[in-house]
Amino acid sequence: KPKKQRLIILLDVSGSMDKYSHYLLRFICALREQFRQLEAFIFSTSIMRCTKALQFRQVGRILATIGDQAENWSGGTRIGACLQEFKEKYGKQLLNGSPTVLILSDGLDTGDPGQLGTVLKYIQGRAKRIIWLNPLKGMKGYEPIARGMSAALPAIDEFRPAHNLESLLALEKILQDA
């Protein structure tokens, strides 16, 4: 039997991700049984570890617990600063043994794009792969020209849409190799 791998998930819950955040959080709940270790974080202007909340069996309770704890839900977005905070607080502990890192974000960042590119390069050097799921990528005519998304692309191994159930199911093949 193949050994289950480790997965780190970083979910953007900023205002621009509002209509996607809850269904992507449900997606994270569905993934929790498929990995040896799943670490989950939400971010917008700061980052919050929400792994313990995923231990509840009822999705409604998980959503309520995370919603109650999150101070920055539907706020602005500083992806680079949040990933830097992740690196400083959790990087040494979690970015060992080459985990797969899954980022769920539209890449719309009000912070420094240089910081985002730099911290993603650091994470890329310690992860098996970085997969970025962007709900906007599924829209006709979308181009990743936002400053944050453009800065992130060089460090991303897989850049995929996350706008509907079909796009999330397509991720299954990628995660099987994770």
mmCIF file of C-alpha atoms in Angstrom:
data_model
loop_
_atom_site.group_PDB
_atom_site.id
_atom_site.type_symbol
_atom_site.label_atom_id
_atom_site.label_comp_id
_atom_site.label_asym_id
_atom_site.label_seq_id
_atom_site.Cartn_x
_atom_site.Cartn_y
_atom_site.Cartn_z
ATOM 1 C CA LYS A 1 0.000 0.000 0.000
ATOM 2 C CA PRO A 2 1.465 3.390 -0.952
ATOM 3 C CA LYS A 3 2.433 5.590 1.966
ATOM 4 C CA LYS A 4 0.141 8.568 2.425
ATOM 5 C CA GLN A 5 2.021 11.821 2.015
ATOM 6 C CA ARG A 6 1.887 15.118 3.866
ATOM 7 C CA LEU A 7 -0.124 18.062 2.578
ATOM 8 C CA ILE A 8 0.005 21.706 3.654
ATOM 9 C CA ILE A 9 -2.965 23.801 2.524
ATOM 10 C CA LEU A 10 -3.049 27.595 2.559
ATOM 11 C CA LEU A 11 -6.522 29.041 1.861
ATOM 12 C CA ASP A 12 -7.047 32.698 0.978
ATOM 13 C CA VAL A 13 -10.165 33.991 2.781
ATOM 14 C CA SER A 14 -9.849 37.618 1.697
ATOM 15 C CA GLY A 15 -12.745 39.647 0.343
ATOM 16 C CA SER A 16 -11.964 38.810 -3.293
ATOM 17 C CA MET A 17 -12.168 35.088 -2.409
ATOM 18 C CA ASP A 18 -15.400 35.422 -0.430
ATOM 19 C CA LYS A 19 -17.647 33.518 -2.817
ATOM 20 C CA TYR A 20 -15.153 30.617 -3.007
ATOM 21 C CA SER A 21 -13.781 30.341 0.546
ATOM 22 C CA HIS A 22 -16.574 28.265 2.088
ATOM 23 C CA TYR A 23 -16.762 25.700 -0.674
ATOM 24 C CA LEU A 24 -12.946 25.438 -0.766
ATOM 25 C CA LEU A 25 -12.960 24.882 2.990
ATOM 26 C CA ARG A 26 -15.393 22.012 2.409
ATOM 27 C CA PHE A 27 -12.949 20.667 -0.179
ATOM 28 C CA ILE A 28 -10.177 20.777 2.445
ATOM 29 C CA CYS A 29 -12.409 18.783 4.811
ATOM 30 C CA ALA A 30 -12.835 16.126 2.131
ATOM 31 C CA LEU A 31 -9.050 15.883 1.711
ATOM 32 C CA ARG A 32 -8.236 15.368 5.384
ATOM 33 C CA GLU A 33 -8.643 11.577 5.308
ATOM 34 C CA GLN A 34 -6.489 11.119 2.219
ATOM 35 C CA PHE A 35 -3.178 12.279 3.671
ATOM 36 C CA ARG A 36 -0.918 11.033 6.442
ATOM 37 C CA GLN A 37 -0.730 14.561 7.767
ATOM 38 C CA LEU A 38 -2.764 17.528 6.614
ATOM 39 C CA GLU A 39 -1.950 20.988 7.919
ATOM 40 C CA ALA A 40 -4.412 23.747 7.071
ATOM 41 C CA PHE A 41 -4.111 27.525 7.274
ATOM 42 C CA ILE A 42 -6.326 30.422 6.304
ATOM 43 C CA PHE A 43 -4.983 33.853 5.425
ATOM 44 C CA SER A 44 -5.809 37.325 4.178
ATOM 45 C CA THR A 45 -3.855 40.014 6.062
ATOM 46 C CA SER A 46 -2.469 37.513 8.597
ATOM 47 C CA ILE A 47 -2.284 33.746 8.733
ATOM 48 C CA MET A 48 -4.090 31.378 11.089
ATOM 49 C CA ARG A 49 -3.479 27.670 11.585
ATOM 50 C CA CYS A 50 -6.808 25.821 11.537
ATOM 51 C CA THR A 51 -5.650 22.191 11.502
ATOM 52 C CA LYS A 52 -7.216 21.364 14.903
ATOM 53 C CA ALA A 53 -10.647 22.521 13.761
ATOM 54 C CA LEU A 54 -10.535 19.876 11.013
ATOM 55 C CA GLN A 55 -10.693 17.157 13.675
ATOM 56 C CA PHE A 56 -14.446 17.692 14.032
ATOM 57 C CA ARG A 57 -16.520 15.312 11.917
ATOM 58 C CA GLN A 58 -19.328 17.718 11.027
ATOM 59 C CA VAL A 59 -18.433 20.199 8.304
ATOM 60 C CA GLY A 60 -20.814 22.790 9.753
ATOM 61 C CA ARG A 61 -18.993 22.691 13.081
ATOM 62 C CA ILE A 62 -15.621 23.010 11.338
ATOM 63 C CA LEU A 63 -16.821 26.056 9.384
ATOM 64 C CA ALA A 64 -18.289 27.660 12.513
ATOM 65 C CA THR A 65 -15.128 27.054 14.572
ATOM 66 C CA ILE A 66 -12.812 28.488 11.938
ATOM 67 C CA GLY A 67 -15.164 31.395 11.262
ATOM 68 C CA ASP A 68 -15.270 32.247 14.980
ATOM 69 C CA GLN A 69 -11.464 32.172 15.269
ATOM 70 C CA ALA A 70 -10.670 34.058 12.078
ATOM 71 C CA GLU A 71 -10.113 37.754 12.669
ATOM 72 C CA ASN A 72 -9.408 38.568 9.053
ATOM 73 C CA TRP A 73 -12.094 36.740 7.064
ATOM 74 C CA SER A 74 -13.141 38.807 4.015
ATOM 75 C CA GLY A 75 -10.423 41.385 4.685
ATOM 76 C CA GLY A 76 -7.647 42.590 2.419
ATOM 77 C CA THR A 77 -4.943 40.368 0.997
ATOM 78 C CA ARG A 78 -1.231 40.343 1.723
ATOM 79 C CA ILE A 79 -0.217 36.952 0.361
ATOM 80 C CA GLY A 80 3.540 37.521 0.523
ATOM 81 C CA ALA A 81 3.425 38.776 4.123
ATOM 82 C CA CYS A 82 1.197 35.861 5.158
ATOM 83 C CA LEU A 83 3.465 33.296 3.523
ATOM 84 C CA GLN A 84 6.438 34.987 5.201
ATOM 85 C CA GLU A 85 4.645 34.656 8.541
ATOM 86 C CA PHE A 86 3.967 30.973 7.728
ATOM 87 C CA LYS A 87 7.661 30.464 6.950
ATOM 88 C CA GLU A 88 8.813 32.133 10.167
ATOM 89 C CA LYS A 89 6.299 30.470 12.514
ATOM 90 C CA TYR A 90 5.871 27.030 10.949
ATOM 91 C CA GLY A 91 8.458 26.571 8.208
ATOM 92 C CA LYS A 92 11.080 24.758 10.241
ATOM 93 C CA GLN A 93 8.524 22.344 11.664
ATOM 94 C CA LEU A 94 6.364 21.727 8.579
ATOM 95 C CA LEU A 95 8.588 22.268 5.540
ATOM 96 C CA ASN A 96 10.720 19.205 6.102
ATOM 97 C CA GLY A 97 10.406 15.863 4.384
ATOM 98 C CA SER A 98 9.177 17.459 1.160
ATOM 99 C CA PRO A 99 5.442 17.963 1.761
ATOM 100 C CA THR A 100 3.111 18.990 -1.025
ATOM 101 C CA VAL A 101 1.956 22.603 -0.610
ATOM 102 C CA LEU A 102 -1.472 23.536 -1.945
ATOM 103 C CA ILE A 103 -2.359 27.236 -2.186
ATOM 104 C CA LEU A 104 -5.969 28.201 -2.867
ATOM 105 C CA SER A 105 -6.040 31.851 -3.906
ATOM 106 C CA ASP A 106 -6.990 34.209 -6.711
ATOM 107 C CA GLY A 107 -3.526 35.801 -6.473
ATOM 108 C CA LEU A 108 -4.933 39.302 -5.998
ATOM 109 C CA ASP A 109 -2.417 40.754 -3.565
ATOM 110 C CA THR A 110 -2.100 44.272 -2.170
ATOM 111 C CA GLY A 111 1.308 43.525 -0.685
ATOM 112 C CA ASP A 112 4.819 43.502 -2.119
ATOM 113 C CA PRO A 113 5.005 41.099 -5.093
ATOM 114 C CA GLY A 114 8.762 40.761 -4.573
ATOM 115 C CA GLN A 115 8.173 39.376 -1.087
ATOM 116 C CA LEU A 116 5.678 36.860 -2.465
ATOM 117 C CA GLY A 117 8.107 35.641 -5.133
ATOM 118 C CA THR A 118 10.975 35.353 -2.639
ATOM 119 C CA VAL A 119 9.063 33.429 0.016
ATOM 120 C CA LEU A 120 7.541 31.084 -2.572
ATOM 121 C CA LYS A 121 11.036 30.279 -3.893
ATOM 122 C CA TYR A 122 12.023 29.388 -0.325
ATOM 123 C CA ILE A 123 8.972 27.143 0.097
ATOM 124 C CA GLN A 124 9.570 25.579 -3.324
ATOM 125 C CA GLY A 125 13.065 24.556 -2.215
ATOM 126 C CA ARG A 126 11.628 22.614 0.727
ATOM 127 C CA ALA A 127 8.423 21.204 -0.759
ATOM 128 C CA LYS A 128 7.886 18.284 -3.087
ATOM 129 C CA ARG A 129 5.747 20.607 -5.177
ATOM 130 C CA ILE A 130 3.621 23.713 -4.968
ATOM 131 C CA ILE A 131 0.150 23.488 -6.469
ATOM 132 C CA TRP A 132 -1.776 26.743 -6.832
ATOM 133 C CA LEU A 133 -5.523 26.546 -7.418
ATOM 134 C CA ASN A 134 -7.033 29.809 -8.618
ATOM 135 C CA PRO A 135 -10.820 30.191 -9.015
ATOM 136 C CA LEU A 136 -10.330 32.945 -11.601
ATOM 137 C CA LYS A 137 -8.308 30.652 -13.873
ATOM 138 C CA GLY A 138 -11.513 28.859 -14.837
ATOM 139 C CA MET A 139 -13.052 32.015 -16.273
ATOM 140 C CA LYS A 140 -12.966 32.667 -19.992
ATOM 141 C CA GLY A 141 -10.195 35.077 -20.948
ATOM 142 C CA TYR A 142 -8.392 34.957 -17.602
ATOM 143 C CA GLU A 143 -4.708 35.847 -17.689
ATOM 144 C CA PRO A 144 -2.490 35.711 -14.565
ATOM 145 C CA ILE A 145 -1.400 39.341 -14.879
ATOM 146 C CA ALA A 146 -2.230 40.514 -11.342
ATOM 147 C CA ARG A 147 1.014 41.538 -9.589
ATOM 148 C CA GLY A 148 0.801 38.811 -6.964
ATOM 149 C CA MET A 149 -0.059 36.031 -9.380
ATOM 150 C CA SER A 150 2.678 37.104 -11.810
ATOM 151 C CA ALA A 151 5.246 37.096 -8.989
ATOM 152 C CA ALA A 152 4.118 33.655 -7.795
ATOM 153 C CA LEU A 153 4.114 31.808 -11.134
ATOM 154 C CA PRO A 154 7.878 31.081 -11.381
ATOM 155 C CA ALA A 155 7.790 29.106 -8.115
ATOM 156 C CA ILE A 156 4.583 27.153 -8.840
ATOM 157 C CA ASP A 157 4.772 23.587 -10.140
ATOM 158 C CA GLU A 158 1.074 23.247 -11.022
ATOM 159 C CA PHE A 159 -1.256 26.176 -11.748
ATOM 160 C CA ARG A 160 -4.872 25.020 -12.021
ATOM 161 C CA PRO A 161 -8.431 26.367 -11.863
ATOM 162 C CA ALA A 162 -10.664 25.905 -8.808
ATOM 163 C CA HIS A 163 -13.925 27.435 -9.938
ATOM 164 C CA ASN A 164 -16.186 24.374 -9.819
ATOM 165 C CA LEU A 165 -16.410 20.769 -8.645
ATOM 166 C CA GLU A 166 -15.083 19.420 -11.930
ATOM 167 C CA SER A 167 -11.879 21.465 -11.613
ATOM 168 C CA LEU A 168 -11.351 20.203 -8.061
ATOM 169 C CA LEU A 169 -11.901 16.596 -9.136
ATOM 170 C CA ALA A 170 -9.205 17.038 -11.799
ATOM 171 C CA LEU A 171 -6.801 17.699 -8.955
ATOM 172 C CA GLU A 172 -7.198 14.087 -7.821
ATOM 173 C CA LYS A 173 -4.644 12.808 -10.334
ATOM 174 C CA ILE A 174 -2.072 15.378 -9.254
ATOM 175 C CA LEU A 175 -2.582 14.635 -5.575
ATOM 176 C CA GLN A 176 -2.334 10.864 -6.125
ATOM 177 C CA ASP A 177 1.353 11.432 -6.840
ATOM 178 C CA ALA A 178 1.742 13.800 -3.894
#
